[in-house]
Every structure is written in structure tokens, then in C-alpha cells.
């Protein structure tokens, strides 16, 4: 997977002396990633421009030495890219699908990232709650890319952020509209006012659009509309007793 000459300068700026690791990852995406259905064949010519450089630009919003959880990591975007560009970070890739997690585990090993990157197979809710085999996960920064609308993204990601930590989501041109539509829902979930940032200005064109939300409050699980509380005996309050 050859780095296009016109992108070489940006790639060197964003990856520095880790550019060879980024190139190895690009090759894996263009080969195994396509074969396994993680990257569409038409995306191959745009792997550097649309995927690697766009994700690497997000690194400017991540503090030095931060812990990162990447939700719905898929082929490792943006989590693996951040781990490559920023060896000071510790990154957990959260992905529920077996074929994707298999690719991620193999890729982490092949790229020599086992000391700084781990793979968690499961949903974001499971990662936040913990499993019989793992403690609940949390991190300074929670990332996501093209996973869902901002309200659902906040519901999945904010519980994984430490108090005062941030959701850093890679979004597109509709970022402002999403904030206007879902800002109230984000606040109910304990998030602060979402902010839009342009990353990679002067390095990539167009810059990457990122939405950030600080986890200002810890809130409990949101009760589904229409659900009723149960007494300690298991009966619904205000309802008739039922034989089971």
C-alpha cells in the first residue's frame, strides 16, 4: 500500500518516526482488512487520506500519557492509528464482533503494539459494567468514529470516561446539526456542552472534524420510558399481583 507522494508530508508530520508502523498498518488494511470485509475494496486507494491521516489528526486533542478507549473499533479506526502516532498512550479497542476482534488482535501483535494496546471483545455497555473475567473499563479519553448519532454515542461512551474525562468523536460535516439536535440528551447523560474542533489544520485538507463532550456528572442508568418500579417482592407497584 504505497503512500501517495502528495500525502507524504502530512504523514511525516502526523506519524513522525512511526511512519513505518503506519505504513505496515495501511498494508494490512489493504490486504487482510479487505479480504475479511473490514474495509471496502473501493476504500483501498483512500486508506491514507480518508482513514489514517484523518484519525491521526485527532491525536492533538488527546493529552500526553492519556488512557484511551476506542468504542466500536472495527478495523482499528481511530484507536490503532492513535496508538501508532502516539506511543505515550495506552489504548483499549472495544469491538463486539469476533471476526473484527480477531483481526485487531493479530494486527496489534504484528505491529508490535502489545505493550500499549489491548483488545476487549464486547459492547461498550459490557466494557463499562465489567464481565465475570474483567473489571469495568474506564479511560481519560473515549473515542469513536462513524459509530452512531451523538445521543446514542454519548450513552455508550460517557460511562467509559472517568469523571472529567472526554468523549472525542470523529464526525463529518453534520457535526453542528447533531449538536443542535442531541445536546439536551447529552446533558441528561451527564455530559457538558458539546464542542466542535478542527484537527490537522494546515496539515490535512480538509481538517478532521471532532466533537468533544466532557463527562461532567455521573448519572445512573436511564430507565426506559413506560417501565415501572418493582417492590422488593418483585411485584409491580400499583399493579395487581400475578401468578407466575
Coordinates of C-alpha atoms in Angstrom, one line a residue:
X1 CA 0.0 0.0 0.0
X2 CA 2.0 2.9 -1.3
X3 CA 1.8 6.3 0.4
X4 CA 0.7 8.8 -2.2
X5 CA 3.5 11.4 -2.7
X6 CA 1.2 14.3 -2.2
X7 CA 0.3 13.0 1.3
X8 CA 3.9 12.2 2.3
X9 CA 4.5 15.5 4.1
X10 CA 1.3 15.2 6.1
X11 CA 2.1 11.6 7.0
X12 CA 5.5 12.5 8.3
X13 CA 4.1 15.4 10.3
X14 CA 1.4 13.2 12.0
X15 CA 3.4 9.9 12.4
X16 CA 7.0 11.1 12.7
X17 CA 9.4 8.2 13.3
X18 CA 6.4 5.9 13.5
X19 CA 5.6 6.3 9.8
X20 CA 6.9 2.8 9.0
X21 CA 4.5 1.3 11.5
X22 CA 1.6 3.3 10.0
X23 CA 2.7 2.0 6.5
X24 CA 2.6 -1.6 7.8
X25 CA -0.9 -1.0 9.2
X26 CA -2.0 0.5 5.9
X27 CA -0.8 -2.6 4.1
X28 CA -2.7 -4.8 6.5
X29 CA -5.9 -2.8 5.9
X30 CA -5.5 -3.0 2.1
X31 CA -5.0 -6.8 2.2
X32 CA -6.4 -8.7 5.2
X33 CA -8.8 -5.8 6.0
X34 CA -10.4 -6.1 2.6
X35 CA -10.3 -9.9 2.5
X36 CA -12.1 -10.0 5.8
X37 CA -14.7 -7.4 4.9
X38 CA -13.5 -4.7 7.3
X39 CA -12.5 -2.3 4.5
X40 CA -14.4 -2.0 1.2
X41 CA -12.3 -2.6 -1.9
X42 CA -13.1 0.9 -3.1
X43 CA -11.6 2.4 0.0
X44 CA -8.1 1.0 -0.7
X45 CA -6.8 3.9 -2.7
X46 CA -8.1 6.3 0.1
X47 CA -6.7 4.4 3.1
X48 CA -4.1 7.1 3.9
X49 CA -6.2 10.2 3.1
X50 CA -9.6 9.1 4.4
X51 CA -8.6 6.8 7.3
X52 CA -5.1 7.0 8.6
X53 CA -4.4 10.8 8.3
X54 CA -7.9 11.8 9.4
X55 CA -7.6 9.6 12.5
X56 CA -4.1 10.6 13.3
X57 CA -5.1 14.3 13.3
X58 CA -7.3 13.6 16.3
X59 CA -4.2 13.0 18.4
X60 CA -3.8 16.7 19.0
X61 CA -7.0 16.5 21.2
X62 CA -5.5 13.8 23.4
X63 CA -3.3 14.7 26.4
X64 CA 0.1 13.2 26.8
X65 CA 0.1 9.9 28.6
X66 CA -3.7 9.5 28.5
X67 CA -5.6 6.3 28.6
X68 CA -7.9 5.8 25.6
X69 CA -10.9 3.5 24.9
X70 CA -11.9 3.2 21.3
X71 CA -15.6 2.2 21.0
X72 CA -16.7 0.2 18.0
X73 CA -13.2 0.0 16.8
X74 CA -13.9 -2.1 13.8
X75 CA -10.6 -2.3 11.9
X76 CA -8.9 -0.2 14.5
X77 CA -10.0 3.3 13.5
X78 CA -9.2 5.6 15.2
X79 CA -7.8 3.6 18.2
X80 CA -5.0 1.8 16.4
X81 CA -4.0 4.9 14.5
X82 CA -3.7 6.9 17.7
X83 CA -1.6 4.1 19.3
X84 CA 0.7 4.2 16.3
X85 CA 1.0 8.0 16.2
X86 CA 1.3 8.4 20.0
X87 CA 3.3 5.7 21.7
X88 CA 2.8 7.5 25.0
X89 CA -0.9 6.4 25.0
X90 CA -2.4 3.2 26.4
X91 CA -5.3 2.2 24.2
X92 CA -8.2 -0.3 24.6
X93 CA -10.0 -1.3 21.4
X94 CA -13.7 -2.3 22.2
X95 CA -15.4 -4.3 19.5
X96 CA -18.2 -6.9 19.8
X97 CA -17.7 -8.9 16.6
X98 CA -15.4 -11.9 16.6
X99 CA -14.0 -11.5 13.1
X100 CA -13.1 -7.9 13.8
X101 CA -11.5 -8.7 17.2
X102 CA -9.5 -11.5 15.6
X103 CA -8.1 -9.0 13.1
X104 CA -7.4 -6.5 15.8
X105 CA -5.5 -9.0 18.0
X106 CA -3.4 -10.2 15.0
X107 CA -2.7 -6.7 13.9
X108 CA -1.6 -5.5 17.4
X109 CA 0.8 -8.4 17.5
X110 CA 2.2 -7.9 14.0
X111 CA 2.7 -4.2 14.6
X112 CA 4.5 -4.8 17.9
X113 CA 1.9 -2.8 19.9
X114 CA 1.1 -5.4 22.6
X115 CA 2.6 -3.3 25.4
X116 CA 0.3 -0.3 24.8
X117 CA -2.8 -1.8 23.1
X118 CA -5.3 -4.4 24.3
X119 CA -8.5 -5.7 22.7
X120 CA -11.8 -6.1 24.5
X121 CA -14.4 -8.2 22.8
X122 CA -17.8 -6.9 23.8
X123 CA -20.2 -3.9 23.6
X124 CA -19.5 -0.6 25.2
X125 CA -22.1 -1.3 27.9
X126 CA -20.3 -4.5 28.8
X127 CA -17.0 -2.8 29.0
X128 CA -18.4 -0.2 31.3
X129 CA -20.1 -2.7 33.6
X130 CA -17.4 -5.3 33.6
X131 CA -17.7 -9.0 33.0
X132 CA -17.0 -12.1 35.1
X133 CA -13.5 -12.1 33.7
X134 CA -12.7 -8.3 33.5
X135 CA -13.0 -5.3 35.7
X136 CA -15.1 -2.3 34.5
X137 CA -13.1 -0.3 32.0
X138 CA -12.6 3.5 32.1
X139 CA -10.3 6.0 30.5
X140 CA -9.3 9.6 30.2
X141 CA -10.4 9.7 26.6
X142 CA -13.1 7.7 24.8
X143 CA -13.0 7.8 21.0
X144 CA -15.4 6.7 18.3
X145 CA -15.6 7.1 14.5
X146 CA -18.8 6.8 12.4
X147 CA -20.5 4.7 15.1
X148 CA -23.8 6.4 15.7
X149 CA -25.6 9.7 16.2
X150 CA -24.4 11.9 19.1
X151 CA -27.1 10.9 21.6
X152 CA -26.5 7.2 21.3
X153 CA -22.8 7.8 21.2
X154 CA -22.9 9.7 24.4
X155 CA -25.0 6.9 26.1
X156 CA -22.4 4.3 25.1
X157 CA -19.2 6.3 25.6
X158 CA -19.6 8.7 28.6
X159 CA -20.0 5.8 31.1
X160 CA -16.5 4.7 30.0
X161 CA -14.9 8.1 30.6
X162 CA -13.6 9.0 34.1
X163 CA -15.3 12.0 35.7
X164 CA -13.8 15.0 33.9
X165 CA -12.7 12.8 31.0
X166 CA -13.9 13.3 27.5
X167 CA -15.6 11.7 24.6
X168 CA -13.7 12.6 21.4
X169 CA -15.7 11.6 18.4
X170 CA -14.7 11.9 14.8
X171 CA -17.6 13.4 12.9
X172 CA -18.4 14.8 9.5
X173 CA -20.0 18.0 8.1
X174 CA -23.2 17.4 10.1
X175 CA -21.5 17.8 13.5
X176 CA -23.2 21.2 14.2
X177 CA -26.6 19.8 13.3
X178 CA -26.1 16.8 15.6
X179 CA -25.1 19.0 18.5
X180 CA -28.2 21.2 18.0
X181 CA -30.4 18.0 17.8
X182 CA -28.9 16.0 20.6
X183 CA -27.3 18.5 23.0
X184 CA -30.2 18.1 25.5
X185 CA -29.8 14.3 25.5
X186 CA -26.1 14.6 26.1
X187 CA -26.7 16.8 29.1
X188 CA -29.1 14.3 30.6
X189 CA -26.4 11.7 30.3
X190 CA -24.0 13.8 32.3
X191 CA -22.2 15.4 29.5
X192 CA -21.2 19.0 29.2
X193 CA -21.9 21.2 26.2
X194 CA -20.5 19.5 23.1
X195 CA -17.8 21.4 21.2
X196 CA -16.6 21.2 17.6
X197 CA -12.9 21.2 16.9
X198 CA -11.0 21.1 13.6
X199 CA -7.9 18.9 13.8
X200 CA -4.9 18.9 11.5
X201 CA -5.4 22.5 10.2
X202 CA -2.6 23.3 7.8
X203 CA -1.6 19.6 7.7
X204 CA -4.6 17.8 6.0
X205 CA -7.2 19.3 3.8
X206 CA -10.0 19.3 4.8
X207 CA -9.2 19.1 8.5
X208 CA -10.8 16.4 10.6
X209 CA -14.0 17.4 12.4
X210 CA -14.2 16.3 16.0
X211 CA -17.0 16.7 18.6
X212 CA -15.9 16.7 22.2
X213 CA -18.0 16.2 25.3
X214 CA -16.7 16.3 28.9
X215 CA -18.2 13.9 31.4
X216 CA -19.3 16.4 34.0
X217 CA -21.6 14.2 36.1
X218 CA -22.0 10.6 36.8
X219 CA -25.6 9.5 36.2
X220 CA -27.3 6.2 36.8
X221 CA -28.8 4.0 34.1
X222 CA -31.6 5.7 32.3
X223 CA -34.9 3.9 33.0
X224 CA -36.8 3.1 29.8
X225 CA -40.0 5.1 29.2
X226 CA -43.0 3.2 30.5
X227 CA -41.1 0.9 32.8
X228 CA -42.4 0.5 36.4
X229 CA -40.5 0.1 39.6
X230 CA -40.8 -3.2 41.4
X231 CA -41.1 -3.8 45.1
X232 CA -38.6 -6.0 46.9
X233 CA -41.0 -8.9 46.5
X234 CA -40.8 -8.5 42.7
X235 CA -44.4 -7.1 42.3
X236 CA -45.1 -4.0 40.3
X237 CA -46.1 -1.1 42.4
X238 CA -49.7 -0.1 41.9
X239 CA -50.4 -3.2 39.8
X240 CA -52.2 -6.4 40.5
X241 CA -50.5 -9.5 41.8
X242 CA -49.9 -12.0 39.2
X243 CA -49.3 -15.8 39.5
X244 CA -46.0 -16.7 37.8

